[in-house]
Tab-separated table of C-alpha atoms and ligand atoms in Angstrom:
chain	number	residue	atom	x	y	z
F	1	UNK	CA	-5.857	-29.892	-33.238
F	2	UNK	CA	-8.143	-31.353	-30.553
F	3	UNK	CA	-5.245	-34.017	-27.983
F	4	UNK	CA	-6.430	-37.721	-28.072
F	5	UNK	CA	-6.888	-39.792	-25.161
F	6	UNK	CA	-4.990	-43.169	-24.841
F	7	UNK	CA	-5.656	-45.857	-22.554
F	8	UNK	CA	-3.084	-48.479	-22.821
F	9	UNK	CA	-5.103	-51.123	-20.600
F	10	UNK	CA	-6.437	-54.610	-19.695
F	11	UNK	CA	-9.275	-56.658	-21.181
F	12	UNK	CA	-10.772	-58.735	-19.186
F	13	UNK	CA	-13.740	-61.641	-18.888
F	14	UNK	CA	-15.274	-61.314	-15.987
F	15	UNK	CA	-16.783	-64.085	-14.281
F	16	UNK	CA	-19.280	-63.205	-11.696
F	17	UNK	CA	-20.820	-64.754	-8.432
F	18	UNK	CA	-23.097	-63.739	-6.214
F	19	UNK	CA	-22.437	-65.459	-2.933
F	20	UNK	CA	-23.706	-64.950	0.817
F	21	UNK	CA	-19.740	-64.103	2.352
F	22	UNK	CA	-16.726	-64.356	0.709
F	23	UNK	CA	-15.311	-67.831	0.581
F	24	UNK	CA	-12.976	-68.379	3.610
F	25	UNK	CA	-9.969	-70.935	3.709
F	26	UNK	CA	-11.039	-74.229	3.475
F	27	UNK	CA	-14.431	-73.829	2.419
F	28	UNK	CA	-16.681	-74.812	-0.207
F	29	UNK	CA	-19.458	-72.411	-1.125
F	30	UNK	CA	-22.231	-72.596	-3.791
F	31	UNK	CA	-22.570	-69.367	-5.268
F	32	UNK	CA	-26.869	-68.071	-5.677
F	33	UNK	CA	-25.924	-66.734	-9.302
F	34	UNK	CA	-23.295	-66.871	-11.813
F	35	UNK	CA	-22.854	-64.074	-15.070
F	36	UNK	CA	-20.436	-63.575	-17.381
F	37	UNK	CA	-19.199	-59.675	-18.020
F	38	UNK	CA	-17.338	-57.506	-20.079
F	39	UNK	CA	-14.632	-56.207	-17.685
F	40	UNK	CA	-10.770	-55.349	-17.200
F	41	UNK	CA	-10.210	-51.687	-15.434
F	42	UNK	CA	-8.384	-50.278	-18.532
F	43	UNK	CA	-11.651	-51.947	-20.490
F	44	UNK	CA	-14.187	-50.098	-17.989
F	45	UNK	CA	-12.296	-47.203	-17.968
F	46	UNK	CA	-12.326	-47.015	-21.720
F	47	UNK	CA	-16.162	-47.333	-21.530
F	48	UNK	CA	-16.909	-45.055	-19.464
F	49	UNK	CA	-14.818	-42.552	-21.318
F	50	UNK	CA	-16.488	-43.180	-24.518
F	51	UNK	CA	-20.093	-42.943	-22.852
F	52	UNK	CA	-19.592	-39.587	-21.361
F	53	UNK	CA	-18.853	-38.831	-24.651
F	54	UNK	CA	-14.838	-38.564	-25.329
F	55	UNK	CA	-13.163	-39.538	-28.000
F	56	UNK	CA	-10.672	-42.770	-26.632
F	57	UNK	CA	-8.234	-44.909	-27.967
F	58	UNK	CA	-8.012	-48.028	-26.630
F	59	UNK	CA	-4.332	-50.420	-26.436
F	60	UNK	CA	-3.628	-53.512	-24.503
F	61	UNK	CA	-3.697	-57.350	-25.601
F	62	UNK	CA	-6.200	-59.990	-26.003
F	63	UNK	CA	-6.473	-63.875	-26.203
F	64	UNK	CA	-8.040	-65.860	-28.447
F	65	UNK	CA	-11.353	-65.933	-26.822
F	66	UNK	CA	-11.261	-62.074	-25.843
F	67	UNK	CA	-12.820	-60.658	-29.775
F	68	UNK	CA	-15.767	-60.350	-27.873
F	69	UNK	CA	-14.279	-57.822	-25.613
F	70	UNK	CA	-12.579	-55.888	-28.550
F	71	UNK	CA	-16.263	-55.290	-29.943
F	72	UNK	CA	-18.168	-54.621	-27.234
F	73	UNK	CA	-15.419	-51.544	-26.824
F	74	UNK	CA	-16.051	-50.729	-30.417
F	75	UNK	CA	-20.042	-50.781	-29.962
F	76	UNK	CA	-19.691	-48.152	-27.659
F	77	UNK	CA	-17.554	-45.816	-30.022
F	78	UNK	CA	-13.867	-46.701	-28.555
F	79	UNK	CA	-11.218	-46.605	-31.516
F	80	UNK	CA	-10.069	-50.368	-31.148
F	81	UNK	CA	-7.404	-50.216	-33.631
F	82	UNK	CA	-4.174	-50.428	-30.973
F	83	UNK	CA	-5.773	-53.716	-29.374
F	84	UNK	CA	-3.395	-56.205	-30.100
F	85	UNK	CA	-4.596	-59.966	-30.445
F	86	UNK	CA	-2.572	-62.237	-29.065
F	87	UNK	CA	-2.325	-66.091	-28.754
F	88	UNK	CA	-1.983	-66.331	-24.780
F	89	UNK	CA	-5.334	-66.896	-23.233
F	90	UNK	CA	-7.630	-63.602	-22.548
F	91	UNK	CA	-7.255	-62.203	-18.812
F	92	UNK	CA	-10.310	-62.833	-16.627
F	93	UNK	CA	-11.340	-62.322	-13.177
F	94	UNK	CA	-13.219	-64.228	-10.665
F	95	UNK	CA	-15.419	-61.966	-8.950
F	96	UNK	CA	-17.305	-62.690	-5.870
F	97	UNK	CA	-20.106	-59.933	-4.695
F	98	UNK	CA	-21.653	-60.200	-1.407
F	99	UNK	CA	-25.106	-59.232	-0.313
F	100	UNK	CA	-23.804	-55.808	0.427
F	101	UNK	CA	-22.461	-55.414	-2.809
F	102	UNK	CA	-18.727	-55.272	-2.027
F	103	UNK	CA	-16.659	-57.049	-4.334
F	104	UNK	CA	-13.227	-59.760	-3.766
F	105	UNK	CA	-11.596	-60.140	-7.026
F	106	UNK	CA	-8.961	-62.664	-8.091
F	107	UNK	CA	-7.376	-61.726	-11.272
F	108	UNK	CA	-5.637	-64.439	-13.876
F	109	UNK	CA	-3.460	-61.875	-16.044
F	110	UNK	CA	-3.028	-63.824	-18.938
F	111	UNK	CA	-2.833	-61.689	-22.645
F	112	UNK	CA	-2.460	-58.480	-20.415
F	113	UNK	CA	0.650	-59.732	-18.736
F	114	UNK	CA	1.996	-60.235	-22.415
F	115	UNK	CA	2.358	-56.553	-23.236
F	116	UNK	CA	5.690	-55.558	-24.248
F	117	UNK	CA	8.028	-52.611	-24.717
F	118	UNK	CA	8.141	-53.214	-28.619
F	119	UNK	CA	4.577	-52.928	-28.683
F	120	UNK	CA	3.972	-49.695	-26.426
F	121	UNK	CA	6.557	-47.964	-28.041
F	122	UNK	CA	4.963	-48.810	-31.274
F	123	UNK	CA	1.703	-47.494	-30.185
F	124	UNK	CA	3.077	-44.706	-28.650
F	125	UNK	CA	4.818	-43.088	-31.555
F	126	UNK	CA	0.921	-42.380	-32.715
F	127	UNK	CA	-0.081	-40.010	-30.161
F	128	UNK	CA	2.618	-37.431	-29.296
F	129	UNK	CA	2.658	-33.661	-26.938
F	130	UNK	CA	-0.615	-32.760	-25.119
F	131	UNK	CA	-2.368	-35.907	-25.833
F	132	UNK	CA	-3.184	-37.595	-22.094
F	133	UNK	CA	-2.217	-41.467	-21.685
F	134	UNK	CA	-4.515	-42.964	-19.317
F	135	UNK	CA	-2.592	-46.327	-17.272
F	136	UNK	CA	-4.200	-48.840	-14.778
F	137	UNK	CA	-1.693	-51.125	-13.063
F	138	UNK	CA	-3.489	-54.831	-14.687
F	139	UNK	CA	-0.989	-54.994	-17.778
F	140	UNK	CA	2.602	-55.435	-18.031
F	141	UNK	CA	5.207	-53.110	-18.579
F	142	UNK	CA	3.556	-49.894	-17.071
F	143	UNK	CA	6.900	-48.313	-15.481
F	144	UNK	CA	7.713	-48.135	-19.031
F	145	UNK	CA	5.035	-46.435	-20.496
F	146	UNK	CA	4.912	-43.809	-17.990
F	147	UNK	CA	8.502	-42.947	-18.507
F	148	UNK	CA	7.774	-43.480	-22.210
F	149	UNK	CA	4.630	-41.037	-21.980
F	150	UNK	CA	6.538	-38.262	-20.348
F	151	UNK	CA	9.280	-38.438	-22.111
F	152	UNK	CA	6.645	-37.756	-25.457
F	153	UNK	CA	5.070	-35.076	-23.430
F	154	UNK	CA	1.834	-36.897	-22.497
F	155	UNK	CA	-0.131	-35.969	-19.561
F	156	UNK	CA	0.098	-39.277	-17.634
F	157	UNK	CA	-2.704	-39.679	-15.941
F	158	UNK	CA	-2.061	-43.406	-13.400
F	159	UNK	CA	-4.717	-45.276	-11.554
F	160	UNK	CA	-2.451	-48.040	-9.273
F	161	UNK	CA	-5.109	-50.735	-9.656
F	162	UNK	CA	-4.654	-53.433	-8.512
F	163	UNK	CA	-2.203	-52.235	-6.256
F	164	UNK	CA	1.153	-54.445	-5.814
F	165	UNK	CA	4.648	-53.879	-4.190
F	166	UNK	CA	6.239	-53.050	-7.532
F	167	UNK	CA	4.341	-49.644	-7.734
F	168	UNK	CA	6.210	-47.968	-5.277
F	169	UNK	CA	9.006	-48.549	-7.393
F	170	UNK	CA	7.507	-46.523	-10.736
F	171	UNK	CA	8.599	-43.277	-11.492
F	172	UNK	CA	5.150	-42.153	-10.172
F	173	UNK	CA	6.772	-38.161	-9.902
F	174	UNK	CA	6.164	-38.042	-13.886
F	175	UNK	CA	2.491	-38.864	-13.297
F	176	UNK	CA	-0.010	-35.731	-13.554
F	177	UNK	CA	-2.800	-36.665	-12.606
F	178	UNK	CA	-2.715	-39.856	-9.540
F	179	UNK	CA	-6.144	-41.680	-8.661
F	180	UNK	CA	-5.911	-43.827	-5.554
F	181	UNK	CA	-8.418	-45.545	-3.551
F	182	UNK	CA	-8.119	-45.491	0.161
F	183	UNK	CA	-5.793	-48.755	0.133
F	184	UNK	CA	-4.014	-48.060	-2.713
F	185	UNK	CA	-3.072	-44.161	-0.807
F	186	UNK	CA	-2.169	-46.075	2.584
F	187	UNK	CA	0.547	-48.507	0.213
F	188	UNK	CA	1.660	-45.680	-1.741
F	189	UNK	CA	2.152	-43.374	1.512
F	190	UNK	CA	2.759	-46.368	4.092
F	191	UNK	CA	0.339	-44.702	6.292
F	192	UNK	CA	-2.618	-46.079	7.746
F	193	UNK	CA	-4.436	-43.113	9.038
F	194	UNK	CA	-6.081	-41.720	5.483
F	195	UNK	CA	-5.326	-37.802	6.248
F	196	UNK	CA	-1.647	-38.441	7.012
F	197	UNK	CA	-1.317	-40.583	3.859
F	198	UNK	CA	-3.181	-37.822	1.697
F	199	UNK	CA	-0.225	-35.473	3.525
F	200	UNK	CA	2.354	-37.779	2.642
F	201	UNK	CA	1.265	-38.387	-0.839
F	202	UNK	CA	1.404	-34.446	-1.160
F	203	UNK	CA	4.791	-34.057	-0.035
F	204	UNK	CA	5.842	-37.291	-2.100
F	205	UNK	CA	4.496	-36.356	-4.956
F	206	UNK	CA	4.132	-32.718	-5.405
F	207	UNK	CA	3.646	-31.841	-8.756
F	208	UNK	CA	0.825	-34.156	-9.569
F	209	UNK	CA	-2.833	-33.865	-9.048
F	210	UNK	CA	-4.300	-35.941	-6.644
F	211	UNK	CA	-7.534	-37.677	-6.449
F	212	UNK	CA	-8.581	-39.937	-3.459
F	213	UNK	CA	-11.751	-41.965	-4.140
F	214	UNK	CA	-13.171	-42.804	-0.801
F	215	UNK	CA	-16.439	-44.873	-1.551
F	216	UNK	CA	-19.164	-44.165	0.719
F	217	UNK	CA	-17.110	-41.032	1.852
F	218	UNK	CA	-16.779	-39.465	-1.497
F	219	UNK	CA	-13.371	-38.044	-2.834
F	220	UNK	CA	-10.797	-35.245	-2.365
F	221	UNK	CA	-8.895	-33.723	-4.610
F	222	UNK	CA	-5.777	-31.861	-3.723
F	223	UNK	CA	-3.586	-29.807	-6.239
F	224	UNK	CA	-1.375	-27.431	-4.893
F	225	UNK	CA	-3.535	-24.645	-3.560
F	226	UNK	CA	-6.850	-26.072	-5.235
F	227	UNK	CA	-8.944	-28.494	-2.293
F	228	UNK	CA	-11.997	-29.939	-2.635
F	229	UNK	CA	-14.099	-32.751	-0.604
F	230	UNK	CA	-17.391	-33.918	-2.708
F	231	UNK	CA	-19.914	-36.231	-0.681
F	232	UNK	CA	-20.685	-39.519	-2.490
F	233	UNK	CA	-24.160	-40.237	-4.000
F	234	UNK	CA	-26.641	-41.814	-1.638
F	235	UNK	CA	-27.932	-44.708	-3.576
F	236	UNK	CA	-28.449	-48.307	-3.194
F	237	UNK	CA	-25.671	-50.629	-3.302
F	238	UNK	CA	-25.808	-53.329	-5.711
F	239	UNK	CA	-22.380	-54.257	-7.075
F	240	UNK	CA	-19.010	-51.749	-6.725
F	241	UNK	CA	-17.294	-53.459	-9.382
F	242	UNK	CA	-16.053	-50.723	-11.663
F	243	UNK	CA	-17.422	-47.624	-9.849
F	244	UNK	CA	-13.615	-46.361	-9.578
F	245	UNK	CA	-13.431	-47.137	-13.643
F	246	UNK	CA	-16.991	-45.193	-14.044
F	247	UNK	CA	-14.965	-42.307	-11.897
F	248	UNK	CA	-11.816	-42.288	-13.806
F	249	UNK	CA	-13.647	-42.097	-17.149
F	250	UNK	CA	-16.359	-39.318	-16.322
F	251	UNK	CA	-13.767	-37.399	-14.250
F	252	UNK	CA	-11.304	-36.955	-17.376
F	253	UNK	CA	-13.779	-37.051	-19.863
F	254	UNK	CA	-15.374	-34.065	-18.162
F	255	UNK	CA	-11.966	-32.700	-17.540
F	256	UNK	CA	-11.584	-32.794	-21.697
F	257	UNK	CA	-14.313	-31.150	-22.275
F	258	UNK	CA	-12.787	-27.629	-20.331
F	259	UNK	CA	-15.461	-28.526	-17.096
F	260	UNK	CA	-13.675	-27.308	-13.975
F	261	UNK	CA	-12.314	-29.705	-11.375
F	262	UNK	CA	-15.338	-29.012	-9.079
F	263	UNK	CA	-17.919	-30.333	-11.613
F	264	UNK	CA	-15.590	-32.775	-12.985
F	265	UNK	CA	-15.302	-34.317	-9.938
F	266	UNK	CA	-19.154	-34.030	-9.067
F	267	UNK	CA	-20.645	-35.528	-12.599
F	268	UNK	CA	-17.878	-38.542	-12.022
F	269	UNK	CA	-19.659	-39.355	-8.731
F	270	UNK	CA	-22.637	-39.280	-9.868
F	271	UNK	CA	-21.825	-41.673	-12.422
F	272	UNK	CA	-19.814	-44.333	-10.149
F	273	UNK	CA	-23.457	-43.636	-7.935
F	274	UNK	CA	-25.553	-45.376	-10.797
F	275	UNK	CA	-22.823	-47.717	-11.704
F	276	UNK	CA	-22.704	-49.402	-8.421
F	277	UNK	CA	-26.341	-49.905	-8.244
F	278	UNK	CA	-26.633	-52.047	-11.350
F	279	UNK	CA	-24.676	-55.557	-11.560
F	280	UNK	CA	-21.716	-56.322	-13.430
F	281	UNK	CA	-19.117	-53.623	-14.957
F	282	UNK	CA	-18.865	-52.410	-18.285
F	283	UNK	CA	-22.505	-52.956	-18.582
F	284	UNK	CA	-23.181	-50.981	-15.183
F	285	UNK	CA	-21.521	-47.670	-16.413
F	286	UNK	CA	-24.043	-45.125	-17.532
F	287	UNK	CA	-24.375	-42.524	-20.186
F	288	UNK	CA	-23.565	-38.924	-19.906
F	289	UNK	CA	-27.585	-39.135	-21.166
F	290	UNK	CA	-28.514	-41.162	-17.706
F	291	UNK	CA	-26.074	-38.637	-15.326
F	292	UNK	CA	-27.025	-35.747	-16.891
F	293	UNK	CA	-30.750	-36.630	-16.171
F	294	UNK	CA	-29.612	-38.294	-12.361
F	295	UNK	CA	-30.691	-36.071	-9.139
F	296	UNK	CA	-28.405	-37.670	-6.478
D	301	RIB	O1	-12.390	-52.538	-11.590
D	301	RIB	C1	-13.203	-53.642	-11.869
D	301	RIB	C2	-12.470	-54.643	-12.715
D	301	RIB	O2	-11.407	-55.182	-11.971
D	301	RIB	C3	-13.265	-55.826	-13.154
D	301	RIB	O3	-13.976	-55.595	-14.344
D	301	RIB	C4	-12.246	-56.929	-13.259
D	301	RIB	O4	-11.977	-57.349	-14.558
D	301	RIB	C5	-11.000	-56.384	-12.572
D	301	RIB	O5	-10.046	-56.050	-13.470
């Protein structure tokens, strides 16, 4: 029997501005353009998974006014069946891109932050041994559902973002596979200096695989005796938001489908590559079609 992916994650409505700088204290700012997007990094992720062409399961909780979200995930081929509608309003984010396309992103929880143990363990006792659980850190209860996960014998796989405090505290030794960005590594480690926190995360965590996405500087992977450094893309920046989703996605996807790490890790940069130079993110990750067919 082929495993099944889950990804217990958030759903979110993202509202978009492009703006000249990020606002600063104090100051009023009219924004050049303003679009409303499909978003939420368990959301993208669960995209991005389905349009490289895995099979996904998608859990987490929606509002009222989040149906919208729950169908765009099943337009793409997601199996929306574990989404949950709830009566607390949708999540959303406020997301301000500057003209270089970096993103600042100011998150309102809502339905994610309703997630409880009742309803992971209820969604849990569907998947079982071998089957991978894919976690962001943008819902509630997600200590939980990686001790939960393990304890079913599924491959954990944890993406800390956005990273808080409270992450250092999760049982993050039962994860397999760990996905940081260069802040998230430096909170996790408590080192500034990115090669000493890739050490420290080694030595912290050392039965888990390790990927460290490093935007313009590509990523490393480090697995016991397995290294590898891939260059990113060279393309033209538009909008980041949910190029480390695109990653995540393509990477396991890939992964599923027996690739090796090596071209695992290369087809997922080529897809965060085209996602960041489109706007917006669910509707910025590409098909397997479009990275097949992409000559970074
Ligand atoms: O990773 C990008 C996502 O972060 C956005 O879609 C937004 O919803 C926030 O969760």
């Amino acid at each position: 029997m082929t495993n099944k992916i889950l990804n217990f994650g958030s759903l979110n409505i993202d509202y978009v501005y492009k703006v000249p700088h990020f606002v600063k204290p104090g100051e009023t700012l009219a924004s050049q353009y303003f679009e409303t997007f499909f978003g939420g990094k368990g959301a993208n992720q669960s995209t991005a998974l389905a349009r490289a062409g895995a099979t996904v399961s998608h859990a987490g909780k929606i509002g009222p006014e989040g149906k919208r979200l729950k169908e765009q995930l099943q337009s793409d081929g997601v199996d929306v069946t574990h989404i949950i509608e709830g009566s607390t309003p949708n999540g959303h984010a406020c997301i301000q891109v500057d003209t270089k396309g970096q993103n600042a992103i100011l998150i309102y929880p809502g339905s994610n932050g309703e997630v409880t143990k009742e309803e992971i363990e209820t969604t849990l006792n569907q998947f079982g041994e071998g089957d991978f659980l894919l976690l962001q850190n943008e819902i509630s209860c997600v200590d939980a559902l990686i001790k939960l996960g393990n304890e079913r014998g599924l491959k954990v796989c944890f993406n800390p973002a956005p990273m808080n405090p409270s992450v250092r505290e999760y049982p993050i030794g039962l994860v397999n596979t760990l996905i940081v960005n260069e802040t998230e590594a430096q909170a996790l480690s408590k080192k500034e200096n990115m090669e000493e926190a890739i050490e420290q995360l080694i030595k912290l965590y050392p039965q888990t695989e390790l990927i460290i996405t490093l935007g313009k500087l590509g990523v490393v992977y480090r697995y016991q005796t397995e290294k590898y450094e891939i260059p990113a893309c060279s393309v033209n920046v538009v909008d980041t938001t949910g190029a480390g989703d695109t990653f995540i996605g393509f990477y396991l996807a890939a992964k599923l489908e027996g690739k090796g790490v090596e071209e695992a890790l290369k087809l997922a940069s080529k897809a965060s590559g085209l996602c960041v130079s489109k706007q917006g993110a669910q509707s910025s990750i590409p098909t397997k079609e479009a990275v097949q067919n992409f000559s970074a």
